[in-house]
Amino acid sequence: MDILIVGAGPSGLTVANVLAAYGVPFRIVDAKPGPVSQSRAAIVHVRTLELFDRLGLAGEARRRGLPITHAELYENGRRGAEVPLAGRDGGPIALGQDETERLLVERLAERGHAVEWNTTLTTFGGSRWVVGADGASSQVRRAMGVGFAGRTYEQTGLLADVRLDTRLKPGRLRLNLTRGGFVGMLPLGESRYRLFGAVPRDLAAPGPDGRVSHDPYAEVSLEQLQRWFDTFFAVRARLVGADWTALFRVHSRMAERFRAGDTFLVGDAAHIHSPAGGQGMNLGIGDAVNLGWKLAMVARGEAGEQLLDSYEAERMPVARKVLNGADRGFALEATGQPVAAWLRAHVAGRLLGPLSHLPPVREAIARMFSQTWISYRDSPVVGGSRHGALRPGDRAPLGMAPADLRHHLVVSPGAHVDAPFEIHEHPAAGRLAYLVRPDGHLAYIGPPASVPTDPDRVG
Ligand SMILES: Cc1cc2nc3c(=O)[nH]c(=O)nc-3n(C[C@H](O)[C@H](O)[C@H](O)COP(=O)(O)OP(=O)(O)OC[C@H]3O[C@@H](n4cnc5c(N)ncnc54)[C@H](O)[C@@H]3O)c2cc1C
């Protein structure tokens, strides 16, 4: 088989789904017996839903998930502001990673592909291309000899899926800034909520050696959770059960390369960071779609190998930006430093209140929870000229048909263009032609007569 995908988490499964949509053969293996059973990454961002739409999955994801319409910001329990998250492009949804993975596995099965579960790979030769989607301790990355530089924070974070004896207003992501930490609640349906945030050292249970466990699967008792909840969440409610808890140490690390020869890294194998803002899985799915369509076109002989160079060129800057943003978010969320803690509790909240009424600030918060800011303006495979605020590499503002991974060319009615793409006529195109890639980014803006005909020769 020409393409081997190592790892069937959200990133590997998405690469597989894109290849399957193009009819390109591949093998996908995973050491586990099946999809994860925990909810782990519980927010699916707007940009990810747009990418899922290209795979014909967004409708089903929205049916299975819960819409998150607003972020509510509190300061020590006092309501500061409410920011709408569902804009023009729809809003994010709460959907457990277990459900997201199942959805991807089911779609793959519909296209006649199965994951080889219970299959651990230790050597990766024998395939033309290898996709390392094997998570944070990636063996593929080690075999490539690529470093994973960064840092691990001292602070401990906690995730818990709990049931409350009350129901709060639906569709609200609730964030509370307090002196002891920045915590959040995400509704998961009925009276179930995902609680997240930093925990003070004394709250996490010390093990027999007197140290707090940082095993990602470490359990926390309901009593401890209630204490954390009462101290930081400023919501009067009792926790009546916990379905899943995870204490974790936050890492911020990025692979030095996302490609070495014919081997590529996607998802957690390429970058890990704080779960603040729920970016991790979404970032991995973005990597997977970016690499997937390029690999498919090269494997089908429809594009030259140089198209594959653009994967690293486009995705490394995006990962770097998310890592920096998550670092800042986590520093605010978790710092134990007294001045910073005071600022967080007494200044950040007060500033957020008035600021969040300004339209650009509201837009910025909504964009942070949507990943719609991602653009590839500096990519070697986008070209042409800017038009107004729009530049080649930007996310195309035009809707496309679902389950469609073709290149689309938009020109004004009557323009004569000879190009091997799906051609659409739209009066708004004016004298320009807009070439939209399978991942919804603009590959080219310019005169119809100069539209590139090879996806790898646009830049
Ligand atoms: C406890 C926990 C809580 C989390 N909570 C959140 C959250 O709230 N929000 C958020 O955004 N993110 C969260 N994350 C992170 C999120 O789960 C990851 O970002 C996401 O799963 C990355 O997907 P991936 O496909 O890149 O990697 P993974 O999901 O890690 O998948 C890698 C796969 O590769 C397989 N594998 C590894 N080595 C081999 C091998 N040699 N051979 C075969 N298979 C192999 C593994 O079995 C695994 O299935 C959490 C992670 C954990 C562990």
Short mmCIF file of C-alpha atoms and ligand atoms in Angstrom, two decimals:
data_model
loop_
_atom_site.label_atom_id
_atom_site.label_comp_id
_atom_site.label_asym_id
_atom_site.label_seq_id
_atom_site.Cartn_x
_atom_site.Cartn_y
_atom_site.Cartn_z
CA MET A 1 0.00 0.00 0.00
CA ASP A 2 1.38 3.42 -0.95
CA ILE A 3 0.09 5.31 2.10
CA LEU A 4 0.33 4.18 5.73
CA ILE A 5 -1.45 6.13 8.49
CA VAL A 6 -0.13 5.32 11.96
CA GLY A 7 -2.76 6.17 14.58
CA ALA A 8 -6.56 6.33 14.35
CA GLY A 9 -7.28 9.24 16.68
CA PRO A 10 -9.18 12.22 15.25
CA SER A 11 -6.20 13.31 13.10
CA GLY A 12 -5.41 9.93 11.51
CA LEU A 13 -9.10 9.17 10.96
CA THR A 14 -9.56 12.51 9.19
CA VAL A 15 -6.59 11.90 6.85
CA ALA A 16 -8.14 8.48 6.10
CA ASN A 17 -11.54 10.02 5.38
CA VAL A 18 -10.07 12.56 2.96
CA LEU A 19 -8.08 9.88 1.10
CA ALA A 20 -11.17 7.65 0.98
CA ALA A 21 -13.21 10.52 -0.49
CA TYR A 22 -10.63 10.80 -3.29
CA GLY A 23 -10.63 7.03 -3.81
CA VAL A 24 -6.94 6.78 -2.91
CA PRO A 25 -5.98 3.46 -1.22
CA PHE A 26 -4.28 3.53 2.21
CA ARG A 27 -3.75 1.48 5.35
CA ILE A 28 -4.65 2.86 8.81
CA VAL A 29 -3.56 1.08 12.00
CA ASP A 30 -4.00 1.76 15.71
CA ALA A 31 -2.61 0.06 18.79
CA LYS A 32 -5.91 0.48 20.68
CA PRO A 33 -8.84 -1.94 20.33
CA GLY A 34 -11.19 0.83 19.07
CA PRO A 35 -12.13 4.53 19.36
CA VAL A 36 -11.55 6.23 22.74
CA SER A 37 -14.26 5.81 25.35
CA GLN A 38 -13.68 9.17 27.10
CA SER A 39 -14.99 12.55 26.04
CA ARG A 40 -11.51 14.24 26.05
CA ALA A 41 -11.69 17.06 23.48
CA ALA A 42 -15.29 18.20 23.82
CA ILE A 43 -15.55 21.31 21.59
CA VAL A 44 -15.73 21.11 17.81
CA HIS A 45 -14.98 24.54 16.37
CA VAL A 46 -16.74 26.24 13.45
CA ARG A 47 -13.73 25.84 11.15
CA THR A 48 -13.62 22.10 11.91
CA LEU A 49 -17.33 21.82 11.10
CA GLU A 50 -16.66 23.54 7.77
CA LEU A 51 -13.94 20.97 7.06
CA PHE A 52 -16.28 18.17 8.16
CA ASP A 53 -18.80 19.59 5.72
CA ARG A 54 -16.35 18.92 2.87
CA LEU A 55 -16.47 15.28 4.02
CA GLY A 56 -20.26 15.25 4.36
CA LEU A 57 -20.02 14.91 8.15
CA ALA A 58 -21.06 18.28 9.54
CA GLY A 59 -24.81 17.65 9.53
CA GLU A 60 -24.45 14.46 11.54
CA ALA A 61 -21.92 16.07 13.92
CA ARG A 62 -24.39 18.91 14.59
CA ARG A 63 -27.19 16.38 15.13
CA ARG A 64 -25.12 14.46 17.69
CA GLY A 65 -23.65 17.53 19.41
CA LEU A 66 -25.06 20.48 21.34
CA PRO A 67 -24.84 24.02 19.99
CA ILE A 68 -22.74 26.43 22.05
CA THR A 69 -24.20 29.84 21.33
CA HIS A 70 -22.52 32.11 23.90
CA ALA A 71 -19.50 32.48 26.15
CA GLU A 72 -20.41 34.01 29.50
CA LEU A 73 -17.62 35.73 31.36
CA TYR A 74 -17.83 36.02 35.13
CA GLU A 75 -15.49 37.65 37.60
CA ASN A 76 -15.58 36.04 41.03
CA GLY A 77 -19.11 34.91 40.23
CA ARG A 78 -20.20 38.40 39.15
CA ARG A 79 -21.46 38.44 35.59
CA GLY A 80 -19.10 40.45 33.38
CA ALA A 81 -20.20 39.91 29.83
CA GLU A 82 -21.83 37.62 27.34
CA VAL A 83 -20.25 37.09 23.94
CA PRO A 84 -22.13 35.37 21.11
CA LEU A 85 -20.13 32.50 19.60
CA ALA A 86 -22.60 31.63 16.88
CA GLY A 87 -22.00 34.20 14.16
CA ARG A 88 -22.61 34.29 10.44
CA ASP A 89 -20.81 30.98 10.08
CA GLY A 90 -22.84 29.12 12.72
CA GLY A 91 -21.39 28.24 16.09
CA PRO A 92 -19.24 25.60 17.72
CA ILE A 93 -20.74 22.44 19.21
CA ALA A 94 -20.06 20.37 22.29
CA LEU A 95 -19.38 16.81 21.14
CA GLY A 96 -17.22 14.29 22.98
CA GLN A 97 -14.10 13.00 21.25
CA ASP A 98 -15.51 9.47 21.55
CA GLU A 99 -18.50 10.54 19.40
CA THR A 100 -16.29 12.44 16.93
CA GLU A 101 -14.06 9.39 16.47
CA ARG A 102 -17.07 7.07 16.06
CA LEU A 103 -18.50 9.38 13.42
CA LEU A 104 -15.21 9.31 11.47
CA VAL A 105 -14.95 5.50 11.78
CA GLU A 106 -18.55 5.05 10.58
CA ARG A 107 -18.02 7.33 7.58
CA LEU A 108 -14.87 5.42 6.70
CA ALA A 109 -16.80 2.13 6.87
CA GLU A 110 -19.47 3.58 4.53
CA ARG A 111 -16.69 4.13 2.02
CA GLY A 112 -15.49 0.55 2.47
CA HIS A 113 -12.48 1.13 4.73
CA ALA A 114 -11.69 -0.31 8.16
CA VAL A 115 -9.13 0.64 10.77
CA GLU A 116 -6.75 -2.18 11.69
CA TRP A 117 -7.20 -1.97 15.46
CA ASN A 118 -4.91 -3.77 17.96
CA THR A 119 -2.00 -3.17 15.60
CA THR A 120 1.10 -1.52 17.03
CA LEU A 121 3.75 -0.53 14.54
CA THR A 122 7.38 -0.34 15.54
CA THR A 123 8.92 0.11 12.10
CA PHE A 124 7.47 2.22 9.37
CA GLY A 125 9.17 1.13 6.15
CA GLY A 126 7.48 -0.48 3.16
CA SER A 127 5.12 2.36 2.22
CA ARG A 128 5.75 5.24 -0.15
CA TRP A 129 4.29 7.80 2.28
CA VAL A 130 3.87 7.53 6.06
CA VAL A 131 1.54 9.76 8.08
CA GLY A 132 2.47 9.89 11.76
CA ALA A 133 -0.85 10.53 13.51
CA ASP A 134 0.28 8.61 16.57
CA GLY A 135 -0.19 11.21 19.28
CA ALA A 136 2.05 13.10 21.67
CA SER A 137 4.60 10.31 22.25
CA SER A 138 4.77 9.60 18.53
CA GLN A 139 7.11 6.78 17.56
CA VAL A 140 7.00 7.97 13.97
CA ARG A 141 8.42 11.32 15.13
CA ARG A 142 11.19 9.50 16.99
CA ALA A 143 11.95 7.32 13.98
CA MET A 144 12.22 10.52 11.88
CA GLY A 145 14.77 11.84 14.40
CA VAL A 146 12.71 15.01 14.84
CA GLY A 147 12.90 16.85 18.18
CA PHE A 148 9.85 17.92 20.21
CA ALA A 149 11.06 21.12 21.84
CA GLY A 150 9.08 23.12 24.38
CA ARG A 151 8.20 23.09 28.03
CA THR A 152 6.03 21.45 30.64
CA TYR A 153 4.25 23.66 33.16
CA GLU A 154 4.37 23.06 36.91
CA GLN A 155 0.67 23.75 37.36
CA THR A 156 -1.89 20.97 37.37
CA GLY A 157 -5.09 21.21 35.35
CA LEU A 158 -8.26 19.23 35.84
CA LEU A 159 -10.99 18.09 33.48
CA ALA A 160 -14.15 16.47 34.83
CA ASP A 161 -17.42 15.43 33.22
CA VAL A 162 -19.94 15.73 36.04
CA ARG A 163 -23.66 15.61 36.66
CA LEU A 164 -25.23 18.47 38.63
CA ASP A 165 -28.44 18.51 40.64
CA THR A 166 -29.54 21.51 38.59
CA ARG A 167 -29.60 22.69 34.98
CA LEU A 168 -28.12 26.00 33.88
CA LYS A 169 -29.20 28.02 30.87
CA PRO A 170 -28.40 25.83 27.81
CA GLY A 171 -25.80 26.58 25.12
CA ARG A 172 -23.55 28.64 27.37
CA LEU A 173 -19.81 28.20 27.87
CA ARG A 174 -19.30 29.76 31.31
CA LEU A 175 -15.87 31.12 32.27
CA ASN A 176 -15.11 32.44 35.74
CA LEU A 177 -12.00 34.43 36.61
CA THR A 178 -11.19 34.18 40.31
CA ARG A 179 -8.20 34.86 42.49
CA GLY A 180 -7.38 31.16 42.67
CA GLY A 181 -7.85 30.26 39.02
CA PHE A 182 -9.65 30.59 35.74
CA VAL A 183 -12.23 27.86 35.40
CA GLY A 184 -14.92 26.95 32.92
CA MET A 185 -18.08 24.92 32.42
CA LEU A 186 -19.29 23.51 29.13
CA PRO A 187 -22.78 21.96 28.92
CA LEU A 188 -22.74 18.39 27.57
CA GLY A 189 -26.49 17.77 27.63
CA GLU A 190 -29.21 17.19 30.27
CA SER A 191 -27.55 18.06 33.57
CA ARG A 192 -24.07 16.96 32.42
CA TYR A 193 -21.22 19.47 32.31
CA ARG A 194 -17.52 19.48 31.45
CA LEU A 195 -15.62 21.36 34.17
CA PHE A 196 -12.11 22.53 33.36
CA GLY A 197 -9.41 24.76 34.70
CA ALA A 198 -6.40 24.98 36.93
CA VAL A 199 -6.44 23.41 40.39
CA PRO A 200 -4.48 24.65 43.38
CA ARG A 201 -1.77 22.26 44.47
CA ASP A 202 -3.49 21.21 47.69
CA LEU A 203 -6.63 20.09 45.92
CA ALA A 204 -5.15 17.36 43.77
CA ALA A 205 -4.81 14.18 45.80
CA PRO A 206 -1.22 13.29 46.68
CA GLY A 207 -0.23 9.68 45.99
CA PRO A 208 1.49 7.35 48.47
CA ASP A 209 4.79 9.11 47.74
CA GLY A 210 3.23 12.42 48.77
CA ARG A 211 3.30 13.75 45.21
CA VAL A 212 0.34 14.75 43.12
CA SER A 213 -0.24 12.37 40.25
CA HIS A 214 0.06 13.80 36.76
CA ASP A 215 -1.10 10.70 35.07
CA PRO A 216 -3.65 11.97 32.53
CA TYR A 217 -6.06 9.31 33.67
CA ALA A 218 -5.67 9.97 37.41
CA GLU A 219 -9.04 9.97 39.14
CA VAL A 220 -10.27 12.63 41.51
CA SER A 221 -12.94 11.87 44.11
CA LEU A 222 -16.38 13.46 43.97
CA GLU A 223 -15.69 15.13 47.31
CA GLN A 224 -12.54 16.78 45.98
CA LEU A 225 -14.39 17.86 42.86
CA GLN A 226 -17.18 19.40 44.95
CA ARG A 227 -14.59 21.34 46.96
CA TRP A 228 -12.98 22.63 43.75
CA PHE A 229 -16.39 23.49 42.33
CA ASP A 230 -17.53 25.34 45.49
CA THR A 231 -14.29 27.31 45.72
CA PHE A 232 -13.94 28.43 42.11
CA PHE A 233 -17.08 28.10 40.03
CA ALA A 234 -19.45 30.43 41.91
CA VAL A 235 -22.41 28.23 40.99
CA ARG A 236 -24.59 26.92 43.78
CA ALA A 237 -25.10 23.27 42.89
CA ARG A 238 -24.26 19.76 44.05
CA LEU A 239 -22.29 17.34 41.95
CA VAL A 240 -24.25 14.12 41.93
CA GLY A 241 -21.76 12.08 39.93
CA ALA A 242 -18.62 12.21 37.82
CA ASP A 243 -18.44 10.19 34.58
CA TRP A 244 -14.79 10.96 33.89
CA THR A 245 -12.00 12.98 35.46
CA ALA A 246 -8.49 13.71 34.26
CA LEU A 247 -5.72 15.51 36.10
CA PHE A 248 -3.05 16.68 33.75
CA ARG A 249 0.19 18.56 33.42
CA VAL A 250 0.20 21.07 30.60
CA HIS A 251 2.87 20.73 27.94
CA SER A 252 3.65 23.16 25.19
CA ARG A 253 5.75 21.42 22.56
CA MET A 254 6.12 21.44 18.83
CA ALA A 255 7.98 19.15 16.42
CA GLU A 256 10.97 20.83 14.75
CA ARG A 257 9.72 19.59 11.37
CA PHE A 258 6.34 18.32 10.24
CA ARG A 259 7.94 16.47 7.34
CA ALA A 260 11.09 14.44 6.76
CA GLY A 261 11.28 12.97 3.26
CA ASP A 262 8.06 11.06 2.66
CA THR A 263 7.02 10.98 6.32
CA PHE A 264 4.62 13.56 7.79
CA LEU A 265 3.44 14.43 11.28
CA VAL A 266 -0.13 15.54 12.04
CA GLY A 267 -2.07 16.36 15.22
CA ASP A 268 -0.63 15.74 18.68
CA ALA A 269 2.39 14.02 17.09
CA ALA A 270 3.31 17.46 15.73
CA HIS A 271 2.19 19.77 18.58
CA ILE A 272 0.72 19.68 22.07
CA HIS A 273 -0.47 22.53 24.27
CA SER A 274 -2.87 23.56 27.01
CA PRO A 275 -6.44 22.40 26.53
CA ALA A 276 -7.55 25.99 27.37
CA GLY A 277 -9.76 27.06 24.49
CA GLY A 278 -10.15 23.45 23.31
CA GLN A 279 -7.91 23.90 20.28
CA GLY A 280 -5.94 20.61 20.24
CA MET A 281 -8.17 18.18 18.39
CA ASN A 282 -9.38 20.93 16.06
CA LEU A 283 -5.82 21.84 15.15
CA GLY A 284 -5.07 18.18 14.39
CA ILE A 285 -8.13 17.85 12.15
CA GLY A 286 -6.99 21.01 10.31
CA ASP A 287 -3.55 19.44 9.74
CA ALA A 288 -5.20 16.25 8.53
CA VAL A 289 -7.38 17.94 5.90
CA ASN A 290 -4.48 20.12 4.72
CA LEU A 291 -2.22 17.10 4.21
CA GLY A 292 -4.99 14.75 3.07
CA TRP A 293 -6.07 16.53 -0.13
CA LYS A 294 -2.47 17.24 -1.15
CA LEU A 295 -1.40 13.63 -0.60
CA ALA A 296 -4.46 12.42 -2.53
CA MET A 297 -3.74 14.67 -5.52
CA VAL A 298 -0.06 13.70 -5.60
CA ALA A 299 -0.90 9.98 -5.23
CA ARG A 300 -3.38 10.30 -8.11
CA GLY A 301 -0.77 11.99 -10.27
CA GLU A 302 -2.84 15.21 -10.44
CA ALA A 303 -0.20 17.36 -8.73
CA GLY A 304 3.57 17.37 -8.46
CA GLU A 305 5.45 16.32 -5.31
CA GLN A 306 6.23 19.98 -4.50
CA LEU A 307 2.61 20.39 -3.40
CA LEU A 308 3.55 18.30 -0.35
CA ASP A 309 6.18 20.88 0.71
CA SER A 310 3.38 23.33 1.37
CA TYR A 311 1.94 21.19 4.19
CA GLU A 312 4.72 22.09 6.61
CA ALA A 313 4.94 25.66 5.27
CA GLU A 314 1.24 26.23 5.92
CA ARG A 315 0.66 24.32 9.14
CA MET A 316 3.77 25.10 11.23
CA PRO A 317 2.94 28.84 11.55
CA VAL A 318 -0.67 27.98 12.51
CA ALA A 319 0.48 25.55 15.22
CA ARG A 320 2.98 28.13 16.51
CA LYS A 321 0.22 30.74 16.81
CA VAL A 322 -2.13 28.37 18.65
CA LEU A 323 0.67 27.29 21.00
CA ASN A 324 1.55 30.90 21.84
CA GLY A 325 -2.10 31.79 22.39
CA ALA A 326 -2.72 28.72 24.54
CA ASP A 327 0.41 29.50 26.58
CA ARG A 328 -0.87 32.98 27.30
CA GLY A 329 -4.32 31.58 28.11
CA PHE A 330 -2.89 28.99 30.44
CA ALA A 331 -0.61 31.50 32.15
CA LEU A 332 -3.69 33.58 32.91
CA GLU A 333 -5.63 30.49 33.85
CA ALA A 334 -3.09 28.91 36.08
CA THR A 335 -0.44 31.19 37.45
CA GLY A 336 0.08 30.99 41.18
CA GLN A 337 2.14 34.17 41.22
CA PRO A 338 0.33 36.54 43.64
CA VAL A 339 0.41 39.75 41.56
CA ALA A 340 -0.70 37.94 38.43
CA ALA A 341 -3.40 36.18 40.43
CA TRP A 342 -4.64 39.52 41.78
CA LEU A 343 -4.63 41.01 38.28
CA ARG A 344 -6.53 38.04 36.96
CA ALA A 345 -9.19 38.30 39.62
CA HIS A 346 -9.60 42.06 39.83
CA VAL A 347 -8.48 43.62 36.59
CA ALA A 348 -8.87 41.09 33.79
CA GLY A 349 -12.52 40.50 34.62
CA ARG A 350 -13.33 44.23 34.88
CA LEU A 351 -11.61 44.97 31.59
CA LEU A 352 -13.26 42.06 29.88
CA GLY A 353 -16.69 43.35 30.88
CA PRO A 354 -16.64 46.76 29.15
CA LEU A 355 -14.27 45.65 26.38
CA SER A 356 -16.46 42.76 25.44
CA HIS A 357 -19.20 45.17 24.39
CA LEU A 358 -17.02 46.45 21.54
CA PRO A 359 -17.86 44.66 18.28
CA PRO A 360 -14.20 43.96 17.31
CA VAL A 361 -13.52 42.40 20.73
CA ARG A 362 -16.62 40.24 20.51
CA GLU A 363 -15.56 39.20 17.03
CA ALA A 364 -12.05 38.35 18.32
CA ILE A 365 -13.44 36.15 21.13
CA ALA A 366 -15.78 34.38 18.72
CA ARG A 367 -12.90 33.83 16.28
CA MET A 368 -10.73 32.37 19.05
CA PHE A 369 -13.38 29.70 19.60
CA SER A 370 -13.82 29.10 15.89
CA GLN A 371 -10.32 28.84 14.30
CA THR A 372 -11.74 30.79 11.35
CA TRP A 373 -8.73 33.15 11.59
CA ILE A 374 -6.49 30.50 10.03
CA SER A 375 -5.00 31.74 6.78
CA TYR A 376 -2.12 30.67 4.51
CA ARG A 377 -1.12 34.03 3.05
CA ASP A 378 2.60 33.17 3.07
CA SER A 379 2.14 29.75 1.50
CA PRO A 380 4.29 28.83 -1.51
CA VAL A 381 1.21 27.39 -3.28
CA VAL A 382 -1.12 30.39 -3.19
CA GLY A 383 -0.81 33.27 -5.61
CA GLY A 384 -2.30 36.28 -7.35
CA SER A 385 -3.14 39.59 -5.77
CA ARG A 386 -5.21 40.92 -2.90
CA HIS A 387 -8.72 42.11 -3.52
CA GLY A 388 -10.04 44.43 -0.81
CA ALA A 389 -9.46 42.71 2.51
CA LEU A 390 -9.22 39.33 0.84
CA ARG A 391 -5.84 37.81 0.02
CA PRO A 392 -4.74 34.55 -1.54
CA GLY A 393 -4.46 31.98 1.30
CA ASP A 394 -7.47 33.34 3.20
CA ARG A 395 -10.46 31.24 4.05
CA ALA A 396 -12.90 31.68 1.17
CA PRO A 397 -16.07 33.44 2.23
CA LEU A 398 -18.17 31.48 -0.24
CA GLY A 399 -20.28 28.52 0.73
CA MET A 400 -19.67 25.29 -1.18
CA ALA A 401 -21.71 22.17 -1.60
CA PRO A 402 -21.21 19.63 1.19
CA ALA A 403 -19.25 16.42 0.62
CA ASP A 404 -17.20 18.08 -2.07
CA LEU A 405 -13.40 18.05 -2.09
CA ARG A 406 -12.83 19.47 -5.56
CA HIS A 407 -11.15 22.75 -6.51
CA HIS A 408 -13.75 25.39 -7.38
CA LEU A 409 -13.20 28.35 -9.64
CA VAL A 410 -15.54 31.33 -9.27
CA VAL A 411 -15.75 33.78 -12.19
CA SER A 412 -18.36 36.28 -13.35
CA PRO A 413 -21.01 35.07 -15.81
CA GLY A 414 -19.73 34.83 -19.36
CA ALA A 415 -16.01 34.75 -18.48
CA HIS A 416 -14.24 32.18 -20.61
CA VAL A 417 -11.81 30.10 -18.62
CA ASP A 418 -10.15 26.89 -19.59
CA ALA A 419 -9.16 25.21 -16.32
CA PRO A 420 -9.61 21.69 -14.94
CA PHE A 421 -11.73 22.87 -11.98
CA GLU A 422 -15.43 23.07 -11.10
CA ILE A 423 -16.39 26.40 -12.59
CA HIS A 424 -19.08 28.59 -10.99
CA GLU A 425 -20.39 31.85 -12.37
CA HIS A 426 -21.18 34.56 -9.87
CA PRO A 427 -21.67 38.27 -10.58
CA ALA A 428 -19.79 39.23 -7.39
CA ALA A 429 -16.56 37.87 -8.94
CA GLY A 430 -16.31 40.99 -11.14
CA ARG A 431 -13.26 40.93 -13.38
CA LEU A 432 -11.43 38.48 -11.17
CA ALA A 433 -11.28 34.72 -10.81
CA TYR A 434 -11.18 33.07 -7.39
CA LEU A 435 -9.76 29.57 -7.11
CA VAL A 436 -10.95 27.80 -3.93
CA ARG A 437 -9.03 24.75 -2.71
CA PRO A 438 -10.63 21.59 -1.30
CA ASP A 439 -9.96 22.87 2.23
CA GLY A 440 -11.85 26.12 1.52
CA HIS A 441 -8.82 28.43 1.23
CA LEU A 442 -8.21 30.75 -1.70
CA ALA A 443 -5.42 29.37 -3.89
CA TYR A 444 -5.57 32.25 -6.37
CA ILE A 445 -7.17 35.65 -6.90
CA GLY A 446 -6.47 37.31 -10.23
CA PRO A 447 -7.35 37.69 -13.89
CA PRO A 448 -9.26 34.70 -15.31
CA ALA A 449 -6.72 34.48 -18.15
CA SER A 450 -3.92 33.66 -15.68
CA VAL A 451 -5.69 31.02 -13.59
CA PRO A 452 -3.10 28.32 -12.79
CA THR A 453 -4.01 24.85 -13.96
CA ASP A 454 -1.79 22.83 -11.57
CA PRO A 455 -2.53 22.98 -7.83
CA ASP A 456 1.22 22.85 -7.08
CA ARG A 457 2.16 25.74 -9.35
CA VAL A 458 -0.11 28.43 -8.02
CA GLY A 459 2.39 30.35 -5.91
C1 LIG B 1 -7.05 12.99 29.21
C2 LIG B 1 -7.07 13.89 28.02
C3 LIG B 1 -7.96 14.96 27.99
C4 LIG B 1 -7.98 15.83 26.90
N1 LIG B 1 -8.87 16.87 26.89
C5 LIG B 1 -8.91 17.73 25.85
C6 LIG B 1 -9.82 18.82 25.80
O1 LIG B 1 -10.62 19.01 26.70
N2 LIG B 1 -9.79 19.65 24.73
C7 LIG B 1 -8.91 19.45 23.68
O2 LIG B 1 -8.92 20.20 22.70
N3 LIG B 1 -8.04 18.43 23.69
C8 LIG B 1 -8.02 17.57 24.75
N4 LIG B 1 -7.15 16.54 24.76
C9 LIG B 1 -6.24 16.42 23.63
C10 LIG B 1 -6.94 15.72 22.47
O3 LIG B 1 -7.44 14.49 22.94
C11 LIG B 1 -5.89 15.53 21.39
O4 LIG B 1 -5.49 16.82 20.93
C12 LIG B 1 -6.42 14.74 20.21
O5 LIG B 1 -6.83 13.46 20.60
C13 LIG B 1 -5.31 14.62 19.18
O6 LIG B 1 -5.67 13.70 18.20
P1 LIG B 1 -4.58 12.86 17.41
O7 LIG B 1 -5.37 12.03 16.47
O8 LIG B 1 -3.56 13.77 16.87
O9 LIG B 1 -3.84 11.98 18.51
P2 LIG B 1 -4.42 10.87 19.50
O10 LIG B 1 -5.86 11.11 19.76
O11 LIG B 1 -3.49 10.82 20.64
O12 LIG B 1 -4.33 9.53 18.66
C14 LIG B 1 -3.11 8.85 18.43
C15 LIG B 1 -3.43 7.39 18.18
O13 LIG B 1 -2.24 6.73 17.77
C16 LIG B 1 -2.23 5.44 18.32
N5 LIG B 1 -0.82 4.98 18.34
C17 LIG B 1 0.20 5.52 19.04
N6 LIG B 1 1.36 4.88 18.74
C18 LIG B 1 1.04 3.91 17.86
C19 LIG B 1 1.81 2.91 17.18
N7 LIG B 1 3.13 2.81 17.33
N8 LIG B 1 1.17 2.06 16.35
C20 LIG B 1 -0.18 2.16 16.17
N9 LIG B 1 -0.93 3.10 16.77
C21 LIG B 1 -0.34 3.97 17.61
C22 LIG B 1 -2.85 5.61 19.68
O14 LIG B 1 -3.41 4.40 20.15
C23 LIG B 1 -3.91 6.66 19.42
O15 LIG B 1 -5.19 6.12 19.15
C24 LIG B 1 -7.10 15.64 25.83
C25 LIG B 1 -6.22 14.56 25.86
C26 LIG B 1 -6.19 13.68 26.93
C27 LIG B 1 -5.23 12.53 26.94
#
